Short mmCIF file of C-alpha atoms in Angstrom, two decimals:
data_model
loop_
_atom_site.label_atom_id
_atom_site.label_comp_id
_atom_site.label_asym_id
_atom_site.label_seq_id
_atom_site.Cartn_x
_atom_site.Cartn_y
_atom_site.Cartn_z
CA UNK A 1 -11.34 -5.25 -7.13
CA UNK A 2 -14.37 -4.02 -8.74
CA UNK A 3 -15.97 -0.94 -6.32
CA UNK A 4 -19.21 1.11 -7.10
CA UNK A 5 -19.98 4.29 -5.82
CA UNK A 6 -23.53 5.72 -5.74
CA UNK A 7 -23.48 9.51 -4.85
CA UNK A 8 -20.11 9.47 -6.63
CA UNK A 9 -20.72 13.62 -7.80
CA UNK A 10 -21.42 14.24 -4.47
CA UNK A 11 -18.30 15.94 -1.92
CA UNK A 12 -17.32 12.73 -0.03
CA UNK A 13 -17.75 10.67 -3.39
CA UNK A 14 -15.76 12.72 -5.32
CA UNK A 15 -12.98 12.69 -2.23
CA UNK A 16 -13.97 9.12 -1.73
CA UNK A 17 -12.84 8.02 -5.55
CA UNK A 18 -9.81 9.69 -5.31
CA UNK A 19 -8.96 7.74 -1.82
CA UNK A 20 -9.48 4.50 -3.34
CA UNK A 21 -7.55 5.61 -6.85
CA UNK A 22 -4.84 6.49 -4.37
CA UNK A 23 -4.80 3.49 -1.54
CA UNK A 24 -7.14 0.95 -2.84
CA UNK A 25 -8.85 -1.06 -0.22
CA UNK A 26 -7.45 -2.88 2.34
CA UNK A 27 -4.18 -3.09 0.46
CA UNK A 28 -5.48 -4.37 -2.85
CA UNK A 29 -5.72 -1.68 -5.44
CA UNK A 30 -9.20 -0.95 -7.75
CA UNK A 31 -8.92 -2.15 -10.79
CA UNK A 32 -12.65 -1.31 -11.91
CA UNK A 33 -14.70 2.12 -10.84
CA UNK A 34 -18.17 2.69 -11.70
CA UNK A 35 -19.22 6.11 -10.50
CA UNK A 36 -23.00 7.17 -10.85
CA UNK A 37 -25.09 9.81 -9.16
CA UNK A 38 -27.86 12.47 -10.82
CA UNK A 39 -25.43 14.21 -12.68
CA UNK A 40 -22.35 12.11 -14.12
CA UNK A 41 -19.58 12.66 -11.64
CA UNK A 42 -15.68 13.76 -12.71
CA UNK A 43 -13.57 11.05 -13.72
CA UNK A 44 -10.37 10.48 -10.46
CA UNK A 45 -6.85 11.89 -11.75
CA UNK A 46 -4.00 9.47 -12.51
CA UNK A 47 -6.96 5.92 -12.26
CA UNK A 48 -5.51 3.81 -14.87
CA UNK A 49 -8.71 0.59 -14.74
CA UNK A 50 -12.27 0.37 -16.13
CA UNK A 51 -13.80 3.09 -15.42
CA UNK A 52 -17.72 4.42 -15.94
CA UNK A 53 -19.35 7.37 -14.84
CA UNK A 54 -22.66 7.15 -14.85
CA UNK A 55 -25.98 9.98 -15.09
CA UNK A 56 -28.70 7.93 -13.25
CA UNK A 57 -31.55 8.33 -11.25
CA UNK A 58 -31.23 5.87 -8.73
CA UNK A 59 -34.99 5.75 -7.84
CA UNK A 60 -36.04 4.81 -11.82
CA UNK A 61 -37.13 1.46 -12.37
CA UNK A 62 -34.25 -0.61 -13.68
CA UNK A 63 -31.81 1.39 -12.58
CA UNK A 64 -30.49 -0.20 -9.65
CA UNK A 65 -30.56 -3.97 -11.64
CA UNK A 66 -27.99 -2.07 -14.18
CA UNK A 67 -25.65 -0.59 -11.51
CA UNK A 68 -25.25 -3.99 -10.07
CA UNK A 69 -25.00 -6.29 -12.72
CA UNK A 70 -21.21 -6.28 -13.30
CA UNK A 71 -21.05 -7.26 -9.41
CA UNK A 72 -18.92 -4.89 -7.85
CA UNK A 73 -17.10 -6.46 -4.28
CA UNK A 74 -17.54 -3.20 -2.73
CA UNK A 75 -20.61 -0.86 -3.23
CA UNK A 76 -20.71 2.74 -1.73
CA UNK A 77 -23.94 4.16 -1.08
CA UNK A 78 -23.52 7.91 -0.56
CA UNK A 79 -26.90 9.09 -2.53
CA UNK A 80 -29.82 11.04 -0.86
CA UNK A 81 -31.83 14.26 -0.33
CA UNK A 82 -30.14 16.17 2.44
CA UNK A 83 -32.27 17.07 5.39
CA UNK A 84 -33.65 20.07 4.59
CA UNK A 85 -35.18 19.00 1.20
CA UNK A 86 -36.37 15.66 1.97
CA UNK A 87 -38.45 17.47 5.01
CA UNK A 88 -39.59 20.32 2.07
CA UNK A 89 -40.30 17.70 -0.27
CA UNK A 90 -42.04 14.39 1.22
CA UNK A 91 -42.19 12.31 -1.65
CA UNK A 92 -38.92 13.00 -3.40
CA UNK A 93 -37.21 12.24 0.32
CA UNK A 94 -39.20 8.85 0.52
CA UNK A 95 -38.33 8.20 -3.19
CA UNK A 96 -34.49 8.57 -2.74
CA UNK A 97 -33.47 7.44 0.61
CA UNK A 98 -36.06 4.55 1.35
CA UNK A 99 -37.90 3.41 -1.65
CA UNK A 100 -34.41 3.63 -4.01
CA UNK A 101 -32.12 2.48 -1.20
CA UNK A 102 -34.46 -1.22 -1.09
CA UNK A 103 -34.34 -1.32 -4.98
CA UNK A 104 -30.57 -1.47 -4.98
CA UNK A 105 -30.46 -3.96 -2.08
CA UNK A 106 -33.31 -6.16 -3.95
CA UNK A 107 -30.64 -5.83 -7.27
CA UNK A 108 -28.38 -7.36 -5.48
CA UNK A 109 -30.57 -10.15 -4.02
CA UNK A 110 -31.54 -10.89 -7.46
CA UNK A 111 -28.04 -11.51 -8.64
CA UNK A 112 -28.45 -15.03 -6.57
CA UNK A 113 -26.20 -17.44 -4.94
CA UNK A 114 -22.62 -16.61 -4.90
CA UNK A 115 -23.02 -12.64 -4.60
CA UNK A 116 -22.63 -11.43 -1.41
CA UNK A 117 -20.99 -7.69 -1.60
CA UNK A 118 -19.40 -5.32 0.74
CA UNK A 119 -21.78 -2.92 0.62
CA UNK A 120 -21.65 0.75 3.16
CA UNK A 121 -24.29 2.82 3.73
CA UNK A 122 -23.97 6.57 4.88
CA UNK A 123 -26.41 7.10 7.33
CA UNK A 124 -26.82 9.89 10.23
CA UNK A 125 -26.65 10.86 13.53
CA UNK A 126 -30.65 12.22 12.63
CA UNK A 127 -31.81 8.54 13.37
CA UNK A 128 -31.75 9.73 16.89
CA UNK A 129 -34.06 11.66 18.19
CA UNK A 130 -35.37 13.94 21.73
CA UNK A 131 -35.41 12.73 24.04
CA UNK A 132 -31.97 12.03 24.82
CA UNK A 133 -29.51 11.64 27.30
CA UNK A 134 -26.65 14.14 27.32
CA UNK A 135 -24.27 11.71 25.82
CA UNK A 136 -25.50 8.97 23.40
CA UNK A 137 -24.17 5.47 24.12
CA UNK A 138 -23.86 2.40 21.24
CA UNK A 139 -27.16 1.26 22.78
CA UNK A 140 -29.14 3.99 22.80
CA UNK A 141 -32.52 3.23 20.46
CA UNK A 142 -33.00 5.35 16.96
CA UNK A 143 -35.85 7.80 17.32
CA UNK A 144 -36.23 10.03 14.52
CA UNK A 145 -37.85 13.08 14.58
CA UNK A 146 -37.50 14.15 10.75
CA UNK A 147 -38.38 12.36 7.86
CA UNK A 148 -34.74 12.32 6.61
CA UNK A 149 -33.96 10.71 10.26
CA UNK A 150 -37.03 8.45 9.75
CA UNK A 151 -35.53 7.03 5.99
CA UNK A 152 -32.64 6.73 7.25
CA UNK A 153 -33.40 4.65 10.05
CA UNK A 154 -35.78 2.41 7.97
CA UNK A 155 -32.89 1.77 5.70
CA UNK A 156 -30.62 0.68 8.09
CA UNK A 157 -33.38 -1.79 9.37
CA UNK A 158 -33.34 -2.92 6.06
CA UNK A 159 -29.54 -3.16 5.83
CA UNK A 160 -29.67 -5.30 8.77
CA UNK A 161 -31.65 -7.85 7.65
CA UNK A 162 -30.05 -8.12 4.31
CA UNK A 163 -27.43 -8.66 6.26
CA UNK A 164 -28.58 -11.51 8.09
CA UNK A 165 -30.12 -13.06 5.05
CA UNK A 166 -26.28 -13.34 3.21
CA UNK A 167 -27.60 -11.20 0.39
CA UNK A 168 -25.13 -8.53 1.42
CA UNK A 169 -22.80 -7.62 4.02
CA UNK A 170 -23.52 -4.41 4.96
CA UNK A 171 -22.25 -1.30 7.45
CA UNK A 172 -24.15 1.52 7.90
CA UNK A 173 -22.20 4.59 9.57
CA UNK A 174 -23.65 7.17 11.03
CA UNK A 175 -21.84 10.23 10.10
CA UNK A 176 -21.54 12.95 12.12
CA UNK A 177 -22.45 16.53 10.50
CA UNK A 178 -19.34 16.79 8.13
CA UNK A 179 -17.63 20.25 8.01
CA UNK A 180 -16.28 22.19 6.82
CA UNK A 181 -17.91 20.89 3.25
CA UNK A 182 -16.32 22.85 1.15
CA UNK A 183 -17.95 24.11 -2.57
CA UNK A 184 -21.48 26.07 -2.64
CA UNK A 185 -23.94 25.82 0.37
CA UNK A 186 -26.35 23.19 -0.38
CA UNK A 187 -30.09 22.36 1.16
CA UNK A 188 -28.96 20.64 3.93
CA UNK A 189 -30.60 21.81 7.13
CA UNK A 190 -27.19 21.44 8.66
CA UNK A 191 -24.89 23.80 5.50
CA UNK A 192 -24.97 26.52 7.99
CA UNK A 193 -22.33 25.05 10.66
CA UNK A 194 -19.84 24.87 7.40
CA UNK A 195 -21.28 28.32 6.30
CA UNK A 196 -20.10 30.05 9.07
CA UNK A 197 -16.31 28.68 8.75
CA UNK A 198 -15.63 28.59 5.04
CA UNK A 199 -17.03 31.61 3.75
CA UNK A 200 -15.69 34.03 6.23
CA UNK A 201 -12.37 32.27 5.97
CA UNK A 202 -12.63 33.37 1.83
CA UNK A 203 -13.91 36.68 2.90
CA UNK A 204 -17.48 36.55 2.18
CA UNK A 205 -20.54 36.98 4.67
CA UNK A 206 -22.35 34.10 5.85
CA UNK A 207 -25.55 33.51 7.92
CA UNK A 208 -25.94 31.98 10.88
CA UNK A 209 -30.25 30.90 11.56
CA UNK A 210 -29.82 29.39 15.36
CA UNK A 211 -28.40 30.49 18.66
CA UNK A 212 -24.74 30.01 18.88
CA UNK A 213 -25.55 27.97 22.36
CA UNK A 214 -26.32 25.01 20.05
CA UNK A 215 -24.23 22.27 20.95
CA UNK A 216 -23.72 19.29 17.55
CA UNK A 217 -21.63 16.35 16.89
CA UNK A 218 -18.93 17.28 13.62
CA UNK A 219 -16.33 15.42 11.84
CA UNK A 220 -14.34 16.58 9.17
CA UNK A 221 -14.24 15.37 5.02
CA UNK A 222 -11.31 13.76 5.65
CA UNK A 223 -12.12 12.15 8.86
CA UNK A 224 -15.33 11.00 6.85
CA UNK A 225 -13.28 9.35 3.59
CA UNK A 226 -11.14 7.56 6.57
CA UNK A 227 -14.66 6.12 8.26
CA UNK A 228 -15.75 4.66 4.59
CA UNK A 229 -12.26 3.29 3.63
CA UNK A 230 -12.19 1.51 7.17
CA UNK A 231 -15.89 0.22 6.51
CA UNK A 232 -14.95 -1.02 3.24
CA UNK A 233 -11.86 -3.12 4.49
CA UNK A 234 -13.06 -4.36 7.70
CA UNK A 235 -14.04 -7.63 9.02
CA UNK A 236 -17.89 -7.41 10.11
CA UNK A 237 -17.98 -10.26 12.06
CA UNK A 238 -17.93 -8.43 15.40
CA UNK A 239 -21.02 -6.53 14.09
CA UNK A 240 -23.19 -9.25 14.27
CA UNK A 241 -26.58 -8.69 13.68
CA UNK A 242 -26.47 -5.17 14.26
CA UNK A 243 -24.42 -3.10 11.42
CA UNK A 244 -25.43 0.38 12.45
CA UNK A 245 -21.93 1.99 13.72
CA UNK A 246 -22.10 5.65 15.81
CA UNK A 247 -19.21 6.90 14.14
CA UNK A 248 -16.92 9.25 16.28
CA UNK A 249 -17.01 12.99 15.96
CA UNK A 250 -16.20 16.13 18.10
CA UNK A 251 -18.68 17.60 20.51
CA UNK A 252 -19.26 21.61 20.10
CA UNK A 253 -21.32 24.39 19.90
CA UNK A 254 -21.64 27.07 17.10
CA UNK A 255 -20.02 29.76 20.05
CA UNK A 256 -17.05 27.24 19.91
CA UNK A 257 -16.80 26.79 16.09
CA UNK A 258 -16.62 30.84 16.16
CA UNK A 259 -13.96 30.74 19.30
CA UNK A 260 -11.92 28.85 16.26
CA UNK A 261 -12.37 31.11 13.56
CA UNK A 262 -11.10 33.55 15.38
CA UNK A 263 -8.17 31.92 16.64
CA UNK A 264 -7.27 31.21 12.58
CA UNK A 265 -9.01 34.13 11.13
CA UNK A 266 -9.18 36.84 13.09
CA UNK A 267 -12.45 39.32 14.66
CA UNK A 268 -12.18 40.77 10.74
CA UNK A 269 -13.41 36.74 9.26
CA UNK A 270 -16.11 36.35 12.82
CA UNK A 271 -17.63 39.81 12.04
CA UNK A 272 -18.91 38.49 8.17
CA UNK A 273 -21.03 36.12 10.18
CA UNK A 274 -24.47 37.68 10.42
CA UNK A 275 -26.89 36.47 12.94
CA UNK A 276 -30.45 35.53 11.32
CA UNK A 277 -33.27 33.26 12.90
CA UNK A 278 -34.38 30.86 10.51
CA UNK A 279 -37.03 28.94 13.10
CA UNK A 280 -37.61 26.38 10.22
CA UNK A 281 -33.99 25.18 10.24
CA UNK A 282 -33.86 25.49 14.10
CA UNK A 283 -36.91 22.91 14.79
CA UNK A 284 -34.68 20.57 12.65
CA UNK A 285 -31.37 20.74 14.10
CA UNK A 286 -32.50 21.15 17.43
CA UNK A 287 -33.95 17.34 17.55
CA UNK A 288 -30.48 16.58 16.81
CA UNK A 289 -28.53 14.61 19.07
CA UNK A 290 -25.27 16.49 20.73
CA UNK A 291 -22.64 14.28 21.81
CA UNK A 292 -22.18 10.54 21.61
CA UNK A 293 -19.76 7.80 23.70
CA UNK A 294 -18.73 5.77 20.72
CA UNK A 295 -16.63 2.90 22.10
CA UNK A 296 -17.63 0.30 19.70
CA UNK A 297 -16.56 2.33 16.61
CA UNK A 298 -13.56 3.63 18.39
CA UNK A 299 -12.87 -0.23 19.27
CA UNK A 300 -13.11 -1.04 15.12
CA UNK A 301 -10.19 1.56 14.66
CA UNK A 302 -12.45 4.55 13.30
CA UNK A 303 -10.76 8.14 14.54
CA UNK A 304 -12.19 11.48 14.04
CA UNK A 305 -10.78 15.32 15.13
CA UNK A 306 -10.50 16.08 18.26
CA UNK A 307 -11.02 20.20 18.30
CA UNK A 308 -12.11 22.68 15.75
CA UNK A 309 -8.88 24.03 15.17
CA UNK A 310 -7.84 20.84 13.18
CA UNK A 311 -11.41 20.78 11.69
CA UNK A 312 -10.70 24.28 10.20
CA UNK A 313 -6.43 23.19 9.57
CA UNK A 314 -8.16 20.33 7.55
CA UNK A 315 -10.10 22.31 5.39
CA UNK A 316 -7.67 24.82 5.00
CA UNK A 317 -4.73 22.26 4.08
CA UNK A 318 -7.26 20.16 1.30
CA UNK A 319 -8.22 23.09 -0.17
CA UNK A 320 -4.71 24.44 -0.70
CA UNK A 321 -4.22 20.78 -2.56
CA UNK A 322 -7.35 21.30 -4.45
CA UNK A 323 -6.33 24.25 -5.53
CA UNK A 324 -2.77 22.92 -6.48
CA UNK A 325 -4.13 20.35 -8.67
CA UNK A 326 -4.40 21.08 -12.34
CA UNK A 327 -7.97 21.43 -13.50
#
């Protein structure tokens, strides 16, 4: 079982590598890990195969023709420019999460007859767009209203037909905003519903930009690693042509995620949280859809919290481990 993962320094790749290091996929264990992203990513404790970890830039010619040419079965494409920075920064956005995306599906075109790879795509709830209903059904059409939405969106199209063409076999889930990430706030126009929970549960201050009316769709790291391990092991044939999966994910608004904190944390964590517009961030996460009816991912045996309070017990209980581990 040969598995690449591109985005592998990211959070959910490095979580992701130790997953499969752990489980394997669908009962078969890895026996070769590449791991490749901007920077090279830490090798996974106790992985006894090949393994390479890769500094690339995913978006340089040739790049994507050397990442595939040892045919990995299973390919895990976690790169991009977050939200925030791919709407700051047009070309670099376009670059990453369109124009690099086709490159690595035309690599593994090029590879010819006989390759046809699992390959999973980590897409977004941003493909959707106002207007929209109150809840978002499997049917509902993708809309974007951000470039990061937009490249997204494109890329799935492009996934699809792949697809349908047998030069891959792809699934492209659309991930809920994952919290709480843990490590450093990053660019994301979304980093402030994680903000708000993980630093004030270490103590420090954190800013909220929007009002705390503002209702979004979460799942948790964990919950996430589960969505791309499932994606990797199961059969696609009920897809069909369409390989674009709403994955499931808890309904809330910032009030509520606060509600939580202070069930856990106390009024001493809630008070850190300092209330500052940002109006940039808020005309990006306000296009954002709120709250989705996912039967057909539900149906495929994908599972996701079901209140904050585990969302924060989550957190709390992997970073314990993390800190556990020896560095």
């Amino acid at each position: 079982m040969r598995v690449l993962i591109i985005g592998a320094a990211g959070m959910l790749g490095a979580k992701l590598a130790a997953a499969l290091v752990a489980r394997g996929i669908g009962g078969r264990p890895v026996t070769a890990l590449t791991l490749a992203d901007v920077v090279a990513p830490r090798a996974p404790a106790g992985f006894v195969g090949a393994l390479r970890t890769l500094a690339v830039d995913l978006a340089a010619p040739g790049t994507a023709a050397a990442l595939v040419e040892r045919r990995p079965e299973v390919i895990f494409h976690l790169a991009a420019i977050v939200s925030g920075e791919a709407e700051a920064d047009f070309d670099k956005g376009y670059a990453i999460n369109l124009d690099a995306s086709r490159a690595l599906f035309d690599a593994i075109r090029a590879q010819g007859p006989g390759y046809c790879p699992r390959l999973v795509f980590t897409s977004s709830t941003a493909v959707f767009g106002t207007p929209f209903p109150a809840v978002i059904g499997d049917e509902f059409h993708a809309a974007p209203r951000s470039s990061y939405g937009t490249q997204k969106a494109m890329t799935e199209l492009l996934l699809n037909d792949y697809s349908r063409r047998g030069f891959l076999d792809g699934v492209a889930l659309r991930l809920p905003t994952i919290c709480i990430r843990p490590g450093a706030p990053n660019r994301a126009a979304s980093g402030f519903f994680s903000n708000i929970l993980r630093e004030p549960l270490a103590g420090r201050p954190a800013i909220l930009p929007v009002r705390d009316s503002l209702r979004h769709w979460f799942a948790s790291p964990r919950a996430a690693v589960g969505f791309l391990e499932r994606a990797a092991a199961m059969d696609t044939g009920p897809l069909q042509v369409d390989r674009a999966l709403n994955m499931p994910g808890l309904s809330a608004t910032v009030a509520e995620e606060i509600e939580a904190l202070r069930r856990v944390a106390g009024q001493t964590a809630v008070d850190l949280i300092r209330v500052e517009p940002d109006p940039a961030i808020a005309a990006i996460v306000e296009t954002w859809p709120q709250r989705f009816d996912t039967a057909r991912a539900h149906a495929l045996g994908f599972r996701a919290e079901a209140d904050f309070d585990q969302i924060i017990a989550v957190h709390l209980s992997d970073e314990a481990d993390a800190r556990g581990r020896p560095a």
